[in-house]
Tab-separated table of C-alpha atoms and ligand atoms in Angstrom:
chain	number	residue	atom	x	y	z
P	110	UNK	CA	124.982	-40.849	30.759
P	111	UNK	CA	128.259	-42.360	32.575
P	112	UNK	CA	130.698	-45.022	30.944
P	113	UNK	CA	133.155	-47.139	32.557
P	114	UNK	CA	136.002	-48.628	31.245
P	115	UNK	CA	137.865	-50.949	33.728
P	116	UNK	CA	140.326	-52.650	31.072
P	117	UNK	CA	141.574	-49.324	29.841
P	118	UNK	CA	141.759	-47.880	33.374
P	119	UNK	CA	144.348	-50.910	34.072
P	120	UNK	CA	146.510	-49.869	31.275
P	121	UNK	CA	148.691	-47.909	32.922
P	122	UNK	CA	150.916	-45.629	30.659
P	123	UNK	CA	148.700	-46.346	27.651
P	124	UNK	CA	145.938	-45.148	29.360
P	125	UNK	CA	145.318	-41.793	27.793
P	126	UNK	CA	145.882	-43.006	24.104
P	127	UNK	CA	143.227	-45.554	24.888
P	128	UNK	CA	140.570	-43.366	26.337
P	129	UNK	CA	141.214	-40.856	23.728
P	130	UNK	CA	140.709	-43.324	20.810
P	131	UNK	CA	137.667	-44.890	22.596
P	132	UNK	CA	136.190	-41.199	22.860
P	133	UNK	CA	136.868	-40.910	19.305
P	134	UNK	CA	134.976	-43.742	18.418
P	135	UNK	CA	132.183	-43.150	20.870
P	136	UNK	CA	131.702	-39.531	19.087
P	137	UNK	CA	131.575	-40.955	15.815
P	138	UNK	CA	129.003	-43.728	16.549
P	139	UNK	CA	126.855	-41.120	18.439
P	140	UNK	CA	127.383	-38.584	15.545
P	141	UNK	CA	123.690	-38.761	14.274
P	142	UNK	CA	122.529	-37.591	18.075
P	143	UNK	CA	124.985	-34.730	18.790
P	144	UNK	CA	122.021	-32.315	19.446
P	145	UNK	CA	121.160	-34.603	22.396
P	146	UNK	CA	124.622	-35.207	24.007
P	147	UNK	CA	127.568	-33.255	25.207
P	148	UNK	CA	130.721	-35.097	25.785
P	149	UNK	CA	132.799	-34.183	28.703
P	150	UNK	CA	136.137	-35.175	30.069
P	151	UNK	CA	137.149	-38.468	31.521
P	152	UNK	CA	137.745	-38.681	35.073
P	153	UNK	CA	138.924	-41.582	37.241
P	154	UNK	CA	137.439	-44.866	35.064
P	155	UNK	CA	134.514	-43.037	34.175
P	156	UNK	CA	133.707	-40.816	30.984
P	157	UNK	CA	130.475	-38.621	31.204
P	158	UNK	CA	128.068	-38.111	28.262
P	159	UNK	CA	125.412	-35.504	29.295
P	160	UNK	CA	122.059	-35.386	27.871
P	161	UNK	CA	121.359	-31.803	27.229
P	162	UNK	CA	117.878	-31.776	25.957
P	163	UNK	CA	114.902	-33.610	26.628
P	164	UNK	CA	115.367	-37.084	24.777
P	165	UNK	CA	112.638	-39.211	23.337
P	166	UNK	CA	112.799	-43.001	24.997
P	167	UNK	CA	113.375	-44.679	21.514
P	168	UNK	CA	116.173	-42.281	20.843
P	169	UNK	CA	117.618	-42.896	24.299
P	170	UNK	CA	117.506	-46.608	23.437
P	171	UNK	CA	119.096	-46.143	20.464
P	172	UNK	CA	122.270	-44.437	21.911
P	173	UNK	CA	121.868	-47.114	24.591
P	174	UNK	CA	122.446	-49.820	21.899
P	175	UNK	CA	125.296	-47.779	20.271
P	176	UNK	CA	127.228	-47.656	23.490
P	177	UNK	CA	126.979	-51.117	24.713
P	178	UNK	CA	128.244	-52.392	21.391
P	179	UNK	CA	131.410	-50.491	21.481
P	180	UNK	CA	134.467	-52.482	21.924
P	181	UNK	CA	136.440	-50.966	25.285
P	182	UNK	CA	133.256	-50.313	27.270
P	183	UNK	CA	132.461	-52.595	30.131
P	184	UNK	CA	129.633	-51.114	31.382
P	185	UNK	CA	127.528	-47.763	31.919
P	186	UNK	CA	124.672	-46.225	33.754
P	187	UNK	CA	121.934	-43.469	32.629
P	188	UNK	CA	122.170	-41.268	35.618
P	189	UNK	CA	120.099	-38.203	36.954
P	190	UNK	CA	122.305	-35.754	38.504
P	191	UNK	CA	121.271	-33.122	41.200
P	192	UNK	CA	122.994	-30.828	43.708
P	193	UNK	CA	124.596	-31.858	47.093
P	194	UNK	CA	122.164	-30.676	49.541
P	195	UNK	CA	119.813	-33.092	51.144
P	196	UNK	CA	116.499	-31.452	49.781
P	197	UNK	CA	118.027	-31.584	45.817
P	198	UNK	CA	119.369	-35.238	46.626
P	199	UNK	CA	115.866	-36.274	48.041
P	200	UNK	CA	113.905	-34.532	44.798
P	201	UNK	CA	115.936	-36.062	42.272
P	202	UNK	CA	116.077	-39.375	43.768
P	203	UNK	CA	111.963	-39.372	44.282
P	204	UNK	CA	111.794	-38.347	40.803
P	205	UNK	CA	114.106	-40.984	39.409
P	206	UNK	CA	112.360	-43.833	41.146
P	207	UNK	CA	109.088	-42.371	40.325
P	208	UNK	CA	109.839	-42.847	36.538
P	209	UNK	CA	110.647	-46.664	37.259
P	210	UNK	CA	107.918	-46.904	39.707
P	211	UNK	CA	105.770	-49.387	37.298
P	212	UNK	CA	108.693	-51.849	37.085
P	213	UNK	CA	109.350	-52.868	40.875
P	214	UNK	CA	107.318	-53.358	44.247
P	215	UNK	CA	110.371	-53.124	46.810
P	216	UNK	CA	113.320	-51.001	46.904
P	217	UNK	CA	116.513	-50.367	48.651
P	218	UNK	CA	118.996	-47.189	48.570
P	219	UNK	CA	122.500	-47.549	48.037
P	220	UNK	CA	124.213	-44.423	48.925
P	221	UNK	CA	128.170	-43.277	49.011
P	222	UNK	CA	129.585	-40.011	50.056
P	223	UNK	CA	132.664	-39.325	48.087
P	224	UNK	CA	132.496	-35.531	49.128
P	225	UNK	CA	132.960	-35.776	52.712
P	226	UNK	CA	132.425	-32.348	53.367
P	227	UNK	CA	128.843	-32.379	53.067
P	228	UNK	CA	127.092	-32.242	56.725
P	229	UNK	CA	125.269	-35.441	56.494
P	230	UNK	CA	126.710	-39.410	56.185
P	231	UNK	CA	125.761	-41.965	53.802
P	232	UNK	CA	123.180	-43.520	56.069
P	233	UNK	CA	121.644	-40.541	56.699
P	234	UNK	CA	121.079	-40.006	52.660
P	235	UNK	CA	119.600	-43.736	52.718
P	236	UNK	CA	117.193	-43.032	55.246
P	237	UNK	CA	116.124	-39.894	54.379
P	238	UNK	CA	115.608	-40.698	50.477
P	239	UNK	CA	114.269	-43.842	51.539
P	240	UNK	CA	111.519	-42.348	53.866
P	241	UNK	CA	110.766	-39.859	50.915
P	242	UNK	CA	110.216	-42.377	48.365
P	243	UNK	CA	107.988	-44.492	50.683
P	244	UNK	CA	105.884	-41.614	51.468
P	245	UNK	CA	105.365	-40.645	47.692
P	246	UNK	CA	105.028	-44.114	46.117
P	247	UNK	CA	103.732	-46.930	47.449
P	248	UNK	CA	106.711	-49.323	47.773
P	249	UNK	CA	108.200	-51.527	50.402
P	250	UNK	CA	111.721	-51.122	51.340
P	251	UNK	CA	113.765	-54.411	51.212
P	252	UNK	CA	117.695	-54.013	51.845
P	253	UNK	CA	118.378	-57.640	51.172
P	254	UNK	CA	116.255	-58.740	48.255
P	255	UNK	CA	114.795	-55.301	46.560
P	256	UNK	CA	113.791	-55.772	42.974
P	257	UNK	CA	114.763	-52.330	42.344
P	258	UNK	CA	118.189	-50.640	43.698
P	259	UNK	CA	118.873	-46.733	43.655
P	260	UNK	CA	122.183	-45.763	43.939
P	261	UNK	CA	123.325	-42.285	45.045
P	262	UNK	CA	126.856	-41.102	44.799
P	263	UNK	CA	127.572	-37.624	46.158
P	264	UNK	CA	130.879	-36.200	44.380
P	265	UNK	CA	132.406	-32.946	44.780
P	266	UNK	CA	129.485	-30.392	43.335
P	267	UNK	CA	126.852	-32.705	42.045
P	268	UNK	CA	125.214	-35.823	42.974
P	269	UNK	CA	124.741	-38.857	40.793
P	270	UNK	CA	121.550	-40.930	40.758
P	271	UNK	CA	121.062	-44.310	38.784
P	272	UNK	CA	119.444	-47.514	39.025
P	273	UNK	CA	120.462	-49.984	36.470
P	274	UNK	CA	124.134	-50.903	35.310
P	275	UNK	CA	124.042	-51.469	31.783
P	276	UNK	CA	126.786	-54.085	30.642
P	277	UNK	CA	129.053	-53.175	27.739
P	278	UNK	CA	131.108	-55.870	25.646
P	279	UNK	CA	134.373	-54.645	27.215
P	280	UNK	CA	137.314	-55.652	25.025
P	281	UNK	CA	139.779	-52.846	23.857
P	282	UNK	CA	138.441	-49.644	21.472
P	283	UNK	CA	138.747	-50.522	17.977
P	284	UNK	CA	142.215	-48.933	16.542
P	285	UNK	CA	144.388	-49.049	19.669
P	286	UNK	CA	145.713	-52.874	18.126
P	287	UNK	CA	146.312	-51.323	14.717
P	288	UNK	CA	144.706	-52.819	11.621
P	289	UNK	CA	143.960	-56.049	9.936
P	290	UNK	CA	142.233	-57.553	7.011
P	291	UNK	CA	139.329	-60.067	7.892
P	292	UNK	CA	138.778	-62.910	5.297
P	293	UNK	CA	135.025	-62.984	5.459
P	294	UNK	CA	132.904	-65.688	3.814
P	295	UNK	CA	129.109	-65.896	4.263
P	296	UNK	CA	129.227	-68.516	6.967
P	297	UNK	CA	129.156	-68.590	10.788
P	298	UNK	CA	132.694	-68.708	11.583
P	299	UNK	CA	134.316	-65.827	9.881
P	300	UNK	CA	131.839	-62.939	11.165
P	301	UNK	CA	132.655	-63.979	14.774
P	302	UNK	CA	136.550	-64.163	14.236
P	303	UNK	CA	136.107	-60.581	12.850
P	304	UNK	CA	134.027	-59.410	15.659
P	305	UNK	CA	136.488	-60.963	18.102
P	306	UNK	CA	139.359	-59.238	16.291
P	307	UNK	CA	137.536	-55.851	16.505
P	308	UNK	CA	136.970	-56.388	20.226
P	309	UNK	CA	140.843	-56.854	20.527
P	310	UNK	CA	141.001	-53.485	19.298
P	311	UNK	CA	142.021	-54.075	15.690
P	312	UNK	CA	140.399	-51.818	13.002
P	313	UNK	CA	139.229	-54.130	10.432
P	314	UNK	CA	139.000	-54.420	6.683
P	315	UNK	CA	136.984	-56.971	5.277
P	316	UNK	CA	137.966	-59.019	1.958
P	317	UNK	CA	135.476	-61.189	0.517
P	318	UNK	CA	135.858	-63.775	-2.470
P	319	UNK	CA	133.119	-64.544	-4.720
P	320	UNK	CA	132.287	-66.703	-7.983
P	321	UNK	CA	129.989	-64.424	-9.647
P	322	UNK	CA	128.219	-64.986	-12.048
P	323	UNK	CA	128.922	-68.872	-11.331
P	324	UNK	CA	127.614	-68.224	-7.697
P	325	UNK	CA	124.136	-65.724	-7.421
P	326	UNK	CA	124.661	-61.958	-6.417
P	327	UNK	CA	122.522	-62.934	-3.489
P	328	UNK	CA	125.575	-64.174	-1.807
P	329	UNK	CA	127.242	-60.677	-1.980
P	330	UNK	CA	124.351	-59.473	-0.416
P	331	UNK	CA	124.342	-61.619	2.518
P	332	UNK	CA	128.153	-60.448	3.074
P	333	UNK	CA	127.321	-56.881	2.944
P	334	UNK	CA	124.616	-57.632	5.359
P	335	UNK	CA	126.929	-59.370	7.729
P	336	UNK	CA	129.589	-56.404	7.540
P	337	UNK	CA	126.282	-54.303	8.185
P	338	UNK	CA	125.874	-55.896	11.384
P	339	UNK	CA	129.650	-55.735	12.207
P	340	UNK	CA	129.293	-52.184	11.906
P	341	UNK	CA	127.502	-52.156	15.144
P	342	UNK	CA	130.981	-52.298	16.769
P	343	UNK	CA	133.288	-50.520	14.460
P	344	UNK	CA	131.239	-48.137	12.931
P	345	UNK	CA	132.445	-48.021	9.522
P	346	UNK	CA	134.087	-50.973	7.595
P	347	UNK	CA	135.426	-51.067	3.985
P	348	UNK	CA	134.588	-54.221	2.111
P	349	UNK	CA	136.795	-55.619	-0.673
P	350	UNK	CA	134.698	-57.673	-2.833
P	351	UNK	CA	137.167	-59.881	-5.018
P	352	UNK	CA	136.127	-62.031	-8.087
P	353	UNK	CA	137.945	-65.611	-8.101
P	354	UNK	CA	136.077	-67.801	-10.633
P	355	UNK	CA	138.826	-67.274	-13.255
P	356	UNK	CA	141.487	-68.213	-10.339
P	357	UNK	CA	139.521	-71.242	-9.799
P	358	UNK	CA	139.094	-72.229	-13.099
P	359	UNK	CA	143.057	-72.196	-13.461
P	360	UNK	CA	143.156	-74.278	-10.357
P	361	UNK	CA	140.687	-76.625	-11.578
P	362	UNK	CA	142.324	-77.085	-14.826
P	363	UNK	CA	146.081	-77.440	-13.910
P	364	UNK	CA	146.635	-78.901	-10.433
P	365	UNK	CA	145.575	-82.065	-8.572
P	366	UNK	CA	141.902	-81.632	-7.640
P	367	UNK	CA	142.531	-82.834	-3.978
P	368	UNK	CA	144.539	-79.670	-3.422
P	369	UNK	CA	142.139	-77.011	-4.730
P	370	UNK	CA	140.640	-75.618	-1.772
P	371	UNK	CA	144.464	-75.381	-0.002
P	372	UNK	CA	145.523	-73.579	-3.262
P	373	UNK	CA	142.649	-71.578	-3.416
P	374	UNK	CA	142.852	-70.426	0.203
P	375	UNK	CA	146.823	-69.595	-0.404
P	376	UNK	CA	145.734	-67.160	-3.325
P	377	UNK	CA	143.218	-65.553	-1.107
P	378	UNK	CA	145.879	-65.230	1.635
P	379	UNK	CA	148.485	-63.754	-1.244
P	380	UNK	CA	145.236	-61.400	-2.123
P	381	UNK	CA	144.809	-60.184	1.447
P	382	UNK	CA	148.515	-59.552	1.729
P	383	UNK	CA	148.269	-57.236	-1.021
P	384	UNK	CA	144.984	-55.570	0.187
P	385	UNK	CA	147.021	-55.250	3.730
P	386	UNK	CA	149.740	-53.363	2.044
P	387	UNK	CA	147.134	-50.706	0.678
P	388	UNK	CA	145.583	-50.740	4.165
P	389	UNK	CA	148.701	-50.455	6.184
P	390	UNK	CA	147.180	-53.704	7.956
P	391	UNK	CA	149.707	-55.668	9.866
P	392	UNK	CA	147.859	-59.165	10.261
P	393	UNK	CA	145.045	-61.395	8.198
P	394	UNK	CA	142.408	-62.766	10.072
P	395	UNK	CA	140.552	-65.950	9.267
P	396	UNK	CA	137.495	-67.928	10.827
P	397	UNK	CA	139.652	-71.216	11.051
P	398	UNK	CA	138.721	-73.565	13.885
P	399	UNK	CA	141.257	-76.571	14.609
P	400	UNK	CA	139.366	-79.968	13.389
P	401	UNK	CA	136.166	-78.459	12.832
P	402	UNK	CA	135.661	-79.789	8.997
P	403	UNK	CA	138.126	-82.500	7.628
P	404	UNK	CA	140.213	-80.002	5.734
P	405	UNK	CA	140.807	-77.979	8.940
P	406	UNK	CA	144.166	-79.877	9.870
P	407	UNK	CA	147.337	-78.499	11.352
P	408	UNK	CA	148.969	-79.632	7.967
P	409	UNK	CA	146.651	-78.050	6.033
P	410	UNK	CA	146.812	-74.817	8.024
P	411	UNK	CA	150.409	-74.698	7.680
P	412	UNK	CA	150.346	-75.503	3.904
P	413	UNK	CA	147.756	-72.515	3.551
P	414	UNK	CA	149.799	-70.302	5.800
P	415	UNK	CA	153.041	-71.068	3.772
P	416	UNK	CA	151.907	-68.621	1.123
P	417	UNK	CA	152.258	-65.445	2.910
P	418	UNK	CA	155.108	-63.931	5.310
P	419	UNK	CA	152.033	-62.217	7.136
P	420	UNK	CA	151.012	-63.075	10.462
P	421	UNK	CA	147.843	-64.993	10.181
P	422	UNK	CA	145.517	-64.772	13.389
P	423	UNK	CA	142.800	-67.506	13.926
P	424	UNK	CA	140.673	-66.207	16.860
P	425	UNK	CA	138.729	-69.093	16.564
P	426	UNK	CA	141.246	-71.995	16.404
P	427	UNK	CA	140.545	-73.774	19.695
P	428	UNK	CA	136.801	-72.773	19.993
P	429	UNK	CA	133.956	-75.569	19.773
P	430	UNK	CA	131.212	-75.014	17.092
P	431	UNK	CA	128.742	-74.888	19.729
P	432	UNK	CA	130.465	-71.882	21.599
P	433	UNK	CA	131.262	-70.027	18.058
P	434	UNK	CA	127.264	-70.487	17.573
P	435	UNK	CA	126.467	-69.049	20.681
P	436	UNK	CA	128.661	-66.106	20.061
P	437	UNK	CA	127.221	-65.590	16.589
P	438	UNK	CA	123.892	-65.258	18.356
P	439	UNK	CA	125.097	-63.130	20.530
P	440	UNK	CA	126.776	-60.476	18.104
P	441	UNK	CA	123.752	-60.749	15.822
P	442	UNK	CA	125.422	-62.539	12.855
P	443	UNK	CA	123.868	-65.716	13.027
P	444	UNK	CA	120.419	-65.313	11.327
P	445	UNK	CA	122.177	-63.858	8.660
P	446	UNK	CA	125.112	-66.321	8.115
P	447	UNK	CA	122.195	-69.471	8.062
P	448	UNK	CA	120.604	-67.570	5.251
P	449	UNK	CA	121.101	-70.018	2.150
P	450	UNK	CA	123.721	-68.953	-0.241
P	451	UNK	CA	126.110	-70.419	-2.457
P	452	UNK	CA	129.579	-70.516	-1.384
P	453	UNK	CA	132.460	-69.788	-3.880
P	454	UNK	CA	134.474	-72.571	-2.484
P	455	UNK	CA	131.528	-75.388	-2.571
P	456	UNK	CA	131.227	-75.246	-6.205
P	457	UNK	CA	134.534	-76.507	-6.745
P	458	UNK	CA	135.089	-78.732	-3.875
P	459	UNK	CA	136.609	-81.999	-4.879
P	460	UNK	CA	135.161	-85.179	-3.737
P	461	UNK	CA	138.201	-86.140	-1.470
P	462	UNK	CA	140.104	-82.961	-0.236
P	463	UNK	CA	143.688	-83.541	1.080
P	464	UNK	CA	143.263	-83.524	4.966
P	465	UNK	CA	147.243	-83.861	5.237
P	466	UNK	CA	148.704	-81.655	2.804
P	467	UNK	CA	152.340	-82.178	2.288
P	468	UNK	CA	154.196	-78.657	1.855
P	469	UNK	CA	156.354	-79.813	-1.003
P	470	UNK	CA	153.774	-81.152	-3.104
P	471	UNK	CA	151.354	-78.156	-2.317
P	472	UNK	CA	154.174	-75.707	-3.474
P	473	UNK	CA	154.892	-78.100	-6.676
P	474	UNK	CA	151.156	-77.887	-7.660
P	475	UNK	CA	151.072	-74.104	-6.761
P	476	UNK	CA	154.066	-73.484	-9.248
P	477	UNK	CA	151.640	-74.733	-12.208
P	478	UNK	CA	149.760	-71.584	-11.899
P	479	UNK	CA	150.365	-67.991	-13.530
P	480	UNK	CA	149.948	-66.635	-9.850
P	481	UNK	CA	150.942	-63.122	-10.718
P	482	UNK	CA	148.600	-62.826	-13.658
P	483	UNK	CA	145.680	-64.373	-11.944
P	484	UNK	CA	146.360	-62.208	-8.590
P	485	UNK	CA	146.560	-59.042	-10.892
P	486	UNK	CA	143.500	-59.948	-12.994
P	487	UNK	CA	141.460	-60.331	-9.405
P	488	UNK	CA	142.819	-57.090	-8.327
P	489	UNK	CA	142.003	-55.272	-11.390
P	490	UNK	CA	138.345	-56.551	-11.170
P	491	UNK	CA	137.980	-56.014	-7.357
P	492	UNK	CA	135.235	-53.626	-5.947
P	493	UNK	CA	135.649	-51.531	-2.548
P	494	UNK	CA	132.408	-50.894	-0.690
P	495	UNK	CA	132.366	-48.446	2.485
P	496	UNK	CA	129.587	-49.831	4.649
P	497	UNK	CA	128.413	-47.921	7.419
P	498	UNK	CA	126.249	-47.987	10.808
P	499	UNK	CA	124.469	-44.954	9.522
P	500	UNK	CA	123.630	-46.763	6.069
P	501	UNK	CA	120.135	-48.268	6.479
P	502	UNK	CA	120.476	-51.815	5.403
P	503	UNK	CA	117.740	-51.472	2.611
P	504	UNK	CA	119.705	-49.072	0.696
P	505	UNK	CA	122.897	-51.195	0.186
R	118	ATP	P1	133.194	-69.921	7.606
R	118	ATP	O1	132.036	-70.425	8.555
R	118	ATP	O2	133.867	-68.573	8.180
R	118	ATP	O3	132.665	-69.946	6.283
R	118	ATP	P2	134.096	-72.483	7.596
R	118	ATP	O4	133.996	-73.175	8.733
R	118	ATP	O5	133.147	-72.589	6.335
R	118	ATP	O6	134.372	-70.952	7.952
R	118	ATP	P3	136.170	-72.804	5.707
R	118	ATP	O7	134.795	-72.190	4.514
R	118	ATP	O8	136.857	-73.597	5.402
R	118	ATP	O9	135.551	-72.945	6.963
R	118	ATP	O10	136.912	-71.256	5.538
R	118	ATP	C1	138.064	-71.043	6.285
R	118	ATP	C2	138.204	-69.542	6.724
R	118	ATP	O11	138.652	-69.247	5.242
R	118	ATP	C3	136.987	-68.846	6.651
R	118	ATP	O12	136.527	-69.021	8.036
R	118	ATP	C4	137.350	-67.296	6.108
R	118	ATP	O13	138.000	-66.744	6.832
R	118	ATP	C5	138.396	-67.728	4.860
R	118	ATP	N1	137.381	-67.841	3.684
R	118	ATP	C6	136.818	-69.097	3.393
R	118	ATP	N2	136.015	-68.746	2.152
R	118	ATP	C7	136.194	-67.330	2.025
R	118	ATP	C8	135.466	-66.448	1.208
R	118	ATP	N3	134.788	-66.624	0.133
R	118	ATP	N4	135.935	-65.089	1.320
R	118	ATP	C9	136.575	-64.636	2.334
R	118	ATP	N5	137.329	-65.450	3.110
R	118	ATP	C10	137.002	-66.982	3.092
R	119	MG	MG1	132.860	-71.408	4.920
């Protein structure tokens, strides 16, 4: 199996660090398959994972799934290898073509000679391999519109033969941009923003605020399912579950009802800041998207963000809902997000929430709360779960 990473390859001086991190991430993700695999050194923009023993098709498919969902990988292929004599190349290419035979009618051979010292050129490889495949299998050669292309690359001491290039999700390896805390609700948006942050190299710890027992424990299960899905990309994610019912009650009792959501969000950010200190994270991530709901205005975002000195990143800020939904379907979180749940916030959403919060007034209202005590209480009752791509979903 050969893996390419174009963007990292372009990273110049940092390239080594990025590749090292990517390989560390890959090894961890593939730890359950290590009997089948041997990891080799990277050269050029490629990295090789050798398949060292007969591998059942379903296991190979699992490995392919893990590799294609690893941030930092632009594309890869599962290749056969052979020696560099014409006889060896022909034998391996015919056997490769034969394995795929039910899937195509016409084929083309695309060959390249990187090792120029072999006594034949790439045209000759194409001609001889094409001829051998024609003789063995009942297929047509079609150089322009074939439905099967077989690529042959003669390198230094070996030849690589492959047919399908599988695209990866690209981006940067998780961990190369540092750490961040992702504020994860059970909705559609925040799992997407969390994914996008991971895909830019951030190592994520998730924080979810809930109102159990006022809301059902199912809503927490749903968030765990979302995090489990996101471990397809990061491998292992810490999830903090923070009870906010008492905070909501204090807000409802003491402050202007129009500001309830903003005040709660401010406290969420403050708690996020405490978690960030614990996790050595340098940013908070939210799924806010400008204007998506009446309350996601610039004024409200500013009044919320005022609660923290930390960098707050909003990967979805300028994206249309349609695009976000498409992305959610793409990364596999959408079907989980649309499961019914009761939102911690929905319960205490006022009839007419503020859409243009005035900072001075928000601060005044916030000052009515015993913030330190409320935050301490919530942190004391907070739970931590470690969710991994190796934990079967039914066990969490
Ligand atoms: P989402 O689809 O992510 O729920 P939304 O469009 O419903 O987003 P809001 O509910 O206003 O928007 O929330 C804005 C952001 O605040 C969320 O994307 C998320 O990052 C954060 N947030 C909201 N509720 C919670 C919660 N209960 N726990 C953690 N973060 C939350
Ligand atoms: Mg929501």
